[in-house]
Coordinates of C-alpha atoms in Angstrom, one line a residue:
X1354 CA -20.2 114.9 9.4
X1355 CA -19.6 113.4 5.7
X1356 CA -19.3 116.0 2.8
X1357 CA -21.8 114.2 -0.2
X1358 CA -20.9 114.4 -3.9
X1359 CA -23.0 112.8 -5.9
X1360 CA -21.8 111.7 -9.4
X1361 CA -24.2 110.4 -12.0
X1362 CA -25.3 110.6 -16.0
X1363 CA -28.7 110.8 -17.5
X1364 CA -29.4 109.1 -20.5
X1365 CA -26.8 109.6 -24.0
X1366 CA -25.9 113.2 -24.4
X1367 CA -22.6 112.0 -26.1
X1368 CA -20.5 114.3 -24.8
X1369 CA -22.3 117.4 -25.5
X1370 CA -24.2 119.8 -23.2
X1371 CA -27.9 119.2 -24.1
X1372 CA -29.9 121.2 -21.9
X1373 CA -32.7 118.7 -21.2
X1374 CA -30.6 116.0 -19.6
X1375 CA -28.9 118.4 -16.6
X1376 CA -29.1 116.6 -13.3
X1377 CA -30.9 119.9 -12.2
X1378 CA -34.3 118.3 -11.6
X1379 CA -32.7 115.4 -9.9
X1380 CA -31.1 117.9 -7.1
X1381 CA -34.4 119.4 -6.6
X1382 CA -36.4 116.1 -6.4
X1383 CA -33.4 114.7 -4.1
X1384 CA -33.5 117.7 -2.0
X1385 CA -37.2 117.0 -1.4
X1386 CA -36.8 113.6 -0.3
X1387 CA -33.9 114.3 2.0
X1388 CA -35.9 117.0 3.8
X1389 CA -32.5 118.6 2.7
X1390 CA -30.8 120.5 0.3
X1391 CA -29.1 119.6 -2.5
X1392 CA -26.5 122.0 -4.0
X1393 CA -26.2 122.0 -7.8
X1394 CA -22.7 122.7 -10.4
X1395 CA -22.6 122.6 -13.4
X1396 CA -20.2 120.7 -13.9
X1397 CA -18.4 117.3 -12.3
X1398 CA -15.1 118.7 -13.1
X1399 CA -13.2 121.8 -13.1
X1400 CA -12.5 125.6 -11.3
X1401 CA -16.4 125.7 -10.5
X1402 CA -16.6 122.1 -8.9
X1403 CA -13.4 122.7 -6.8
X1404 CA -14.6 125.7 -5.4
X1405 CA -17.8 124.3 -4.7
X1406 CA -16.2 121.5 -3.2
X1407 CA -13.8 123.5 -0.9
X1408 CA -17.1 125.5 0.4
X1409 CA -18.7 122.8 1.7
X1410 CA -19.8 122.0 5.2
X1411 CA -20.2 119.0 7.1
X1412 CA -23.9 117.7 6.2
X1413 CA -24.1 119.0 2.9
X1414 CA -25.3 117.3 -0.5
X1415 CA -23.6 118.1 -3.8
X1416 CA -25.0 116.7 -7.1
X1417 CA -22.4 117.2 -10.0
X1418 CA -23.4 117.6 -13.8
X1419 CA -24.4 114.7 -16.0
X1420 CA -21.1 113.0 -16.3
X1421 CA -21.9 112.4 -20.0
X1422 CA -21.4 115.7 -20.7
X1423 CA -17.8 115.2 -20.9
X1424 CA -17.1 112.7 -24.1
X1425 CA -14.0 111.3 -22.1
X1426 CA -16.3 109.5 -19.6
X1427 CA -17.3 106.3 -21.9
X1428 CA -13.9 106.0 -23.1
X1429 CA -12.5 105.2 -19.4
X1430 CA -10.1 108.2 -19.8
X1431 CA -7.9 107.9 -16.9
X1432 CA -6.9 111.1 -16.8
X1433 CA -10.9 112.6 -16.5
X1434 CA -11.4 109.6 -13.8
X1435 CA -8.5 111.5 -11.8
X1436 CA -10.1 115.1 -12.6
X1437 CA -13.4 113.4 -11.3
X1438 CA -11.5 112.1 -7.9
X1439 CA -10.8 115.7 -6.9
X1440 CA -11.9 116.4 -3.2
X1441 CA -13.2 113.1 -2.6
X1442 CA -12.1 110.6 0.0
X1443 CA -14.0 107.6 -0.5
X1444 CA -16.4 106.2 -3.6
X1445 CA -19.9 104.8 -2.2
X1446 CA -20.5 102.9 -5.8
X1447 CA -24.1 102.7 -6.1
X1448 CA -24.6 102.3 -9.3
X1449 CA -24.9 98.8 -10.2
X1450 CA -27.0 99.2 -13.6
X1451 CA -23.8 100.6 -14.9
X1452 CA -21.5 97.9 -13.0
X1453 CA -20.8 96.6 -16.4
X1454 CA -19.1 99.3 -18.2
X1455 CA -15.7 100.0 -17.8
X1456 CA -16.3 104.0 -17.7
X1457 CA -14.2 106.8 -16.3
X1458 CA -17.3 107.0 -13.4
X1459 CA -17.5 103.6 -12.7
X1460 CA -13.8 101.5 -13.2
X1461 CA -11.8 104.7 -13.6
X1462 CA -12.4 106.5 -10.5
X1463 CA -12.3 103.0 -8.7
X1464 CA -8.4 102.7 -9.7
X1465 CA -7.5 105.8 -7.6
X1466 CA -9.7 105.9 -4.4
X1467 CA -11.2 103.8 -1.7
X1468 CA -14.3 102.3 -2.9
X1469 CA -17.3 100.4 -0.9
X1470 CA -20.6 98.4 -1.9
X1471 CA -23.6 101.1 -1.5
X1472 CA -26.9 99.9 -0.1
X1473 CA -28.7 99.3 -3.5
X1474 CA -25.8 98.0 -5.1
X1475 CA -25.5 95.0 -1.9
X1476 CA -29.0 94.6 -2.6
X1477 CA -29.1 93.5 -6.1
X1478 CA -25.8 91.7 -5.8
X1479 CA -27.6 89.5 -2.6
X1480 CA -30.6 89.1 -4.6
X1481 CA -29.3 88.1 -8.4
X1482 CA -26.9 85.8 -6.5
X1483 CA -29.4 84.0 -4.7
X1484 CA -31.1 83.3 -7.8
X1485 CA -28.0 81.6 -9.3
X1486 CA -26.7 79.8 -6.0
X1487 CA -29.8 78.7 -4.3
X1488 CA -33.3 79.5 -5.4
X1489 CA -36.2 78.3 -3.8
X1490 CA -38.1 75.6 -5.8
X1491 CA -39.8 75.8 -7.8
X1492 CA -38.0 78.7 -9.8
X1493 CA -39.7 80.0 -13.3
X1494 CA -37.7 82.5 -15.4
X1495 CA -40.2 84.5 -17.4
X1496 CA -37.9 85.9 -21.0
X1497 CA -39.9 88.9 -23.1
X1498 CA -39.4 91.8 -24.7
X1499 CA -37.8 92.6 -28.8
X1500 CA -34.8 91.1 -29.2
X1501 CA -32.9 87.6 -28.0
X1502 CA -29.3 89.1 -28.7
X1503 CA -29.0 90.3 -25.0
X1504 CA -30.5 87.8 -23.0
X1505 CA -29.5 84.3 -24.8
X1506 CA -26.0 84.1 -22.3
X1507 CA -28.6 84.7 -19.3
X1508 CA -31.4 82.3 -20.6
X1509 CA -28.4 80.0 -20.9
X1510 CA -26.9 80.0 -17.8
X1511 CA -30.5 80.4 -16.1
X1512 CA -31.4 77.3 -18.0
X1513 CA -29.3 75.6 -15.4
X1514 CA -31.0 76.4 -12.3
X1515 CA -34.6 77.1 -13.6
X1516 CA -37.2 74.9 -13.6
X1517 CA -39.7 76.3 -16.0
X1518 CA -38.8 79.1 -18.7
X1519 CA -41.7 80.6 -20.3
X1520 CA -40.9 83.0 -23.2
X1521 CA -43.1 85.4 -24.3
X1522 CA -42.8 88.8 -26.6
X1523 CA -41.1 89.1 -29.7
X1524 CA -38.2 86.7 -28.4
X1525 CA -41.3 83.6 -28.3
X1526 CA -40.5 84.5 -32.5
X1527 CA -37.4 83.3 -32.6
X1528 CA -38.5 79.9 -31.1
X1529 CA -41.8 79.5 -32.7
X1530 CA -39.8 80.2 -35.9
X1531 CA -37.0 77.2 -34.6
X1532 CA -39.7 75.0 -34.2
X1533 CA -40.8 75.4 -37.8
X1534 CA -44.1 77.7 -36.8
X1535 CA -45.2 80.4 -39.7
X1536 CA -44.6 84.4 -37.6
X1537 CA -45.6 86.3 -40.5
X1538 CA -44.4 89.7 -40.5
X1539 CA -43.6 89.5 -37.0
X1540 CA -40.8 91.0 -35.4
X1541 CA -37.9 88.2 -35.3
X1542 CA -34.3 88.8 -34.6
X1543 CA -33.2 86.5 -36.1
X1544 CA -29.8 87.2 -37.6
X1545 CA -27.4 89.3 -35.7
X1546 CA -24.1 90.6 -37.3
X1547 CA -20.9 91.5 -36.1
X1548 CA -19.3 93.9 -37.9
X1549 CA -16.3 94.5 -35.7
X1550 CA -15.3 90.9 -36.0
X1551 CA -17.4 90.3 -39.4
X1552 CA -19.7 87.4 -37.7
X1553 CA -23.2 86.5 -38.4
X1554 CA -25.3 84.5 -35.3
X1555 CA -28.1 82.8 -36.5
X1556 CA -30.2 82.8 -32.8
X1557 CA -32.9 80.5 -34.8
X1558 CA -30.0 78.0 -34.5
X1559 CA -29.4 79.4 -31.0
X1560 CA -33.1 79.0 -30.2
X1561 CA -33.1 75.4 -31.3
X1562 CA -29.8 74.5 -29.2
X1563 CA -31.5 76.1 -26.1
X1564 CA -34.4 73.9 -26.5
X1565 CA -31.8 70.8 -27.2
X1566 CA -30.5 71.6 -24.0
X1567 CA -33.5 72.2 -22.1
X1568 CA -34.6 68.5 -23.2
X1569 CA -31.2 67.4 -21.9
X1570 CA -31.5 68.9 -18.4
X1571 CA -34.8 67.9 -18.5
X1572 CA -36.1 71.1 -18.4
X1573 CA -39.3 72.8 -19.5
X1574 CA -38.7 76.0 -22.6
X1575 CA -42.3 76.9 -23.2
X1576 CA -43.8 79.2 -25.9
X1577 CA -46.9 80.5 -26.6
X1578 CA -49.8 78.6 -28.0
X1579 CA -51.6 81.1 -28.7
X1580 CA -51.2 84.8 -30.0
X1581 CA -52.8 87.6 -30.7
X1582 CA -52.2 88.8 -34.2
X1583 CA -53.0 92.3 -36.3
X1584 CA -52.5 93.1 -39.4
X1585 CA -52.7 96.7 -38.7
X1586 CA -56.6 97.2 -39.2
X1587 CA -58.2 94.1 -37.4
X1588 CA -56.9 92.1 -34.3
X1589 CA -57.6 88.5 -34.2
X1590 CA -56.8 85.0 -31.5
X1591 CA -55.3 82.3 -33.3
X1592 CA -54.1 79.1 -32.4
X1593 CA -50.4 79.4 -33.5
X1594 CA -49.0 75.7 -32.5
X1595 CA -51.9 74.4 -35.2
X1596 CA -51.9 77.6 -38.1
X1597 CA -48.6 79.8 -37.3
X1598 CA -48.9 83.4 -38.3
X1599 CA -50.4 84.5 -42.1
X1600 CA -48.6 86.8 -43.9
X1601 CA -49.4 90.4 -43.7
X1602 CA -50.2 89.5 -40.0
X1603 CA -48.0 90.2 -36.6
X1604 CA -47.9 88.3 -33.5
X1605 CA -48.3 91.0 -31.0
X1606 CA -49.6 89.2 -27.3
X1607 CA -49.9 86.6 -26.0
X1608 CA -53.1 84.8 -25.9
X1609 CA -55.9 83.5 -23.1
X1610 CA -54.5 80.1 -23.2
X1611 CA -51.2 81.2 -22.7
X1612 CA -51.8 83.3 -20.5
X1613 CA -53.9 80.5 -18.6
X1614 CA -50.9 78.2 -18.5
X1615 CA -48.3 80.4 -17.6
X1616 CA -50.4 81.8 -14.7
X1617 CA -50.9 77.8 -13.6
X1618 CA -46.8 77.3 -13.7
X1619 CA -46.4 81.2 -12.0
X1620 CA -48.8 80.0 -9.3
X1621 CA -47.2 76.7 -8.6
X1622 CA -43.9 78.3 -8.0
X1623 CA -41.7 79.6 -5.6
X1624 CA -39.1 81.8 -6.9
X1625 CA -40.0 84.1 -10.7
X1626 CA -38.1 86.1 -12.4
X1627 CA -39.0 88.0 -15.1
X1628 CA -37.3 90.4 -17.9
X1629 CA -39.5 92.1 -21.0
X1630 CA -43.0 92.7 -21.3
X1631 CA -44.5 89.4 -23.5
X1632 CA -46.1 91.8 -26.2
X1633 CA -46.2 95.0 -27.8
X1634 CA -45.0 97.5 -24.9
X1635 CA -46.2 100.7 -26.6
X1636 CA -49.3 101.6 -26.3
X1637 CA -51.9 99.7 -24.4
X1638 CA -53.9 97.4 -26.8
X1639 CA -51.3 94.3 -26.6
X1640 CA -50.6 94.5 -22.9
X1641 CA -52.9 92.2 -21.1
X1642 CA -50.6 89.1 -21.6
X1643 CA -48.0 91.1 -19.6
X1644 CA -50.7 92.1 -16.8
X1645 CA -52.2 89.0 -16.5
X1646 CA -48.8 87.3 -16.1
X1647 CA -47.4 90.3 -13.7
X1648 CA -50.8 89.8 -11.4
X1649 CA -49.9 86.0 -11.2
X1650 CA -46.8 86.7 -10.0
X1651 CA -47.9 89.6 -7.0
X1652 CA -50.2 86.3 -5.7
X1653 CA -48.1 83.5 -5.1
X1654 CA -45.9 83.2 -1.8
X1655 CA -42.5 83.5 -2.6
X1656 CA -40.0 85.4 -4.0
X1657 CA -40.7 87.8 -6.8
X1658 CA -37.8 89.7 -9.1
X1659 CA -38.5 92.0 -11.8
X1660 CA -35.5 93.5 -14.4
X1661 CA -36.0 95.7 -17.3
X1662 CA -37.0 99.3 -17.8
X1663 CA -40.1 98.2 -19.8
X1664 CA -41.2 95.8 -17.8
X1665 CA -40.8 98.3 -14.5
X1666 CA -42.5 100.7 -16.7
X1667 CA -45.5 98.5 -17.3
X1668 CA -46.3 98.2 -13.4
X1669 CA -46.2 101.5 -13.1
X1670 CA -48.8 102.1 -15.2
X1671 CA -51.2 99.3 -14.1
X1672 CA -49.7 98.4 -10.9
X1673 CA -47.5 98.8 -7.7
X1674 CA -43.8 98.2 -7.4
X1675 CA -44.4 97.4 -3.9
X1676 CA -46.0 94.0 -4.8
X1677 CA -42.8 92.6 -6.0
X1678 CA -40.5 91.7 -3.6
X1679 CA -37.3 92.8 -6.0
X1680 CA -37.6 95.5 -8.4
X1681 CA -33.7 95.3 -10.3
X1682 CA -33.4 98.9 -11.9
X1683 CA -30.5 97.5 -14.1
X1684 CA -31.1 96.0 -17.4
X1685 CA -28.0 95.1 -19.1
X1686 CA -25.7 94.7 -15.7
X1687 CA -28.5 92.3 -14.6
X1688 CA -28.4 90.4 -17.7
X1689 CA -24.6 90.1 -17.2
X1690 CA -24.4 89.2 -13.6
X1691 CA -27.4 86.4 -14.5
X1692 CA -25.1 85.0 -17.4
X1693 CA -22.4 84.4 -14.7
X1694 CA -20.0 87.0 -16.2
X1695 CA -17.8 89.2 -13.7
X1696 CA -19.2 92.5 -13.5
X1697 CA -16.2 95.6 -13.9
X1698 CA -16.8 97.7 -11.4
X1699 CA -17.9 95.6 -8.8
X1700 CA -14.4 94.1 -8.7
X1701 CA -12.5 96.8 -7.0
X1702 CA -15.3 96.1 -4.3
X1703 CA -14.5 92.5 -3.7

């Protein structure tokens, strides 16, 4: 029987033992749905894991310290991708929300042992791919959440196979604001800078060339038409196509007409995929845009892919996972792999 190591991280420690984010709790809850223990070190390298190691038994589970612990993980150190190989055979890379980083736990160990596809990893690959190659019609791409920067590639290269994109959250900003619409104080990202290579993007002018090219493909970019707005004391609906935002004021949801119309274009469709909540996430005063678009989705008869933490988040407060028929853990790797780009670490699995 297999010997089981089991190498992860847990959030941003930055190379620094913080107490809080040990993979201790993640043993125990493993252990209890295995119907099997888990062993714990703690550590992923070092005297202490090797011993561990050589201890083992066939059957047994080890789960190794938060990887992040050890600052030479994020720099792809070769030399703490080797230390992290020790007593291992074979790399079962499951970890495709981190497919895209070129990390000592992810490309490094890759360049010095055997590695295969793991059953969540095939999963997501089969399923994003689908989308790009050969979605069943018709397909709606649903784009919220804060910020543009990290999803224009994707809305781009989705642009080409979608049918329909409805954009909601505080991305809808940057395209109300590209059509000429008042956001008042809204949140808008709408200038990004570079300082590595000392560029600023303008994604107002990105915004507008998306909806260009939508016109061109003859494609539909919708935004909202209506929103509800707060200037931190009173809530109010507004028509925005007709008033835009006053200042003083934020658009934080979208509104019943929205919602209305992007339910119709949900229900009509075969294929939806969907990545940020469309209005404020915290709290719960500015989430039934979100919900109402999330139930239309769990109705129709087809396929059904959610990405993003928030988003995942969100059903799990007011819903069940289990009425989507893709839940993709990864946010930033998904974003990539929808953009067409070639993923790191899945290609020492090709």
């Amino acid at each position: 029987m297999y010997k089981r190591q089991i190498l992860t991280y847990v959030k941003r420690p930055d190379g620094k033992v913080v107490e809080k984010l040990r993979t201790t709790p993640h043993a125990r809850r493993l252990s209890s749905l295995l119907n099997h223990p888990v062993d714990k070190v703690d550590d992923c390298i070092g005297p202490l894991v090797e011993q561990k190691i050589s201890e083992m038994k066939g059957g047994d589970v080890l789960m190794l310290e938060n990887v992040r612990f050890h600052k030479e993980e994020m720099e792809d150190n070769d030399d703490f991708a080797k230390e992290l190989c020790k007593g291992k055979d074979v790399i079962v890379f499951d970890g495709f929300p981190q497919a895209h980083r070129m990390h000592s736990s992810t490309t490094g160990i890759e360049r010095h042992l055997p590695s295969v596809a793991g059953m969540y990893l095939e999963k997501e690959v089969n399923m994003l791919s689908a989308l790009l190659d050969n979605p069943v019609r018709p397909f709606t791409v649903i784009v919220g959440g804060a910020k543009i920067s990290d999803k224009v590639e994707a809305i781009n290269n989705l642009l080409k196979m979608a049918d329909t994109v409805l954009v909601g959250g505080a991305v809808a900003n940057v395209f109300l604001k590209a059509k000429g619409i008042s956001v008042g104080d809204s949140f808008v990202e709408d200038v990004f800078v570079d300082k590595a290579k000392k560029e600023k993007k303008n994604w107002v002018d990105v915004a507008k060339d998306i909806i260009k090219e939508a016109e061109f493909l003859g494609k539909k970019v919708l935004i909202p038409k209506d929103v509800y707005i707060s200037d931190g004391m009173t809530t109010k609906l507004i028509n925005i196509s007709e008033q835009g935002v006053p200042k003083g004021w934020m658009a934080l949801d979208i509104g019943l007409e929205t919602q209305k119309e992007f339910s119709q274009i949900i229900s009509e469709s075969k294929t939806v995929f969907i990545n940020g909540p469309l209005g404020r996430f915290e709290g719960d005063k500015f989430i039934q845009g979100s919900i109402s678009i999330l139930k239309a989705m769990k109705e129709i008869q087809g396929e059904t892919i959610v990405a993003g933490g928030d988003t995942i988040d969100l059903i799990r407060r007011h819903g069940n996972l289990a009425d989507y028929t893709h839940i993709s853990l990864a946010g930033g790797a998904t974003l990539e792999f929808l953009a067409g780009k070639e993923l790191p670490a899945l290609k020492a699995l090709q």
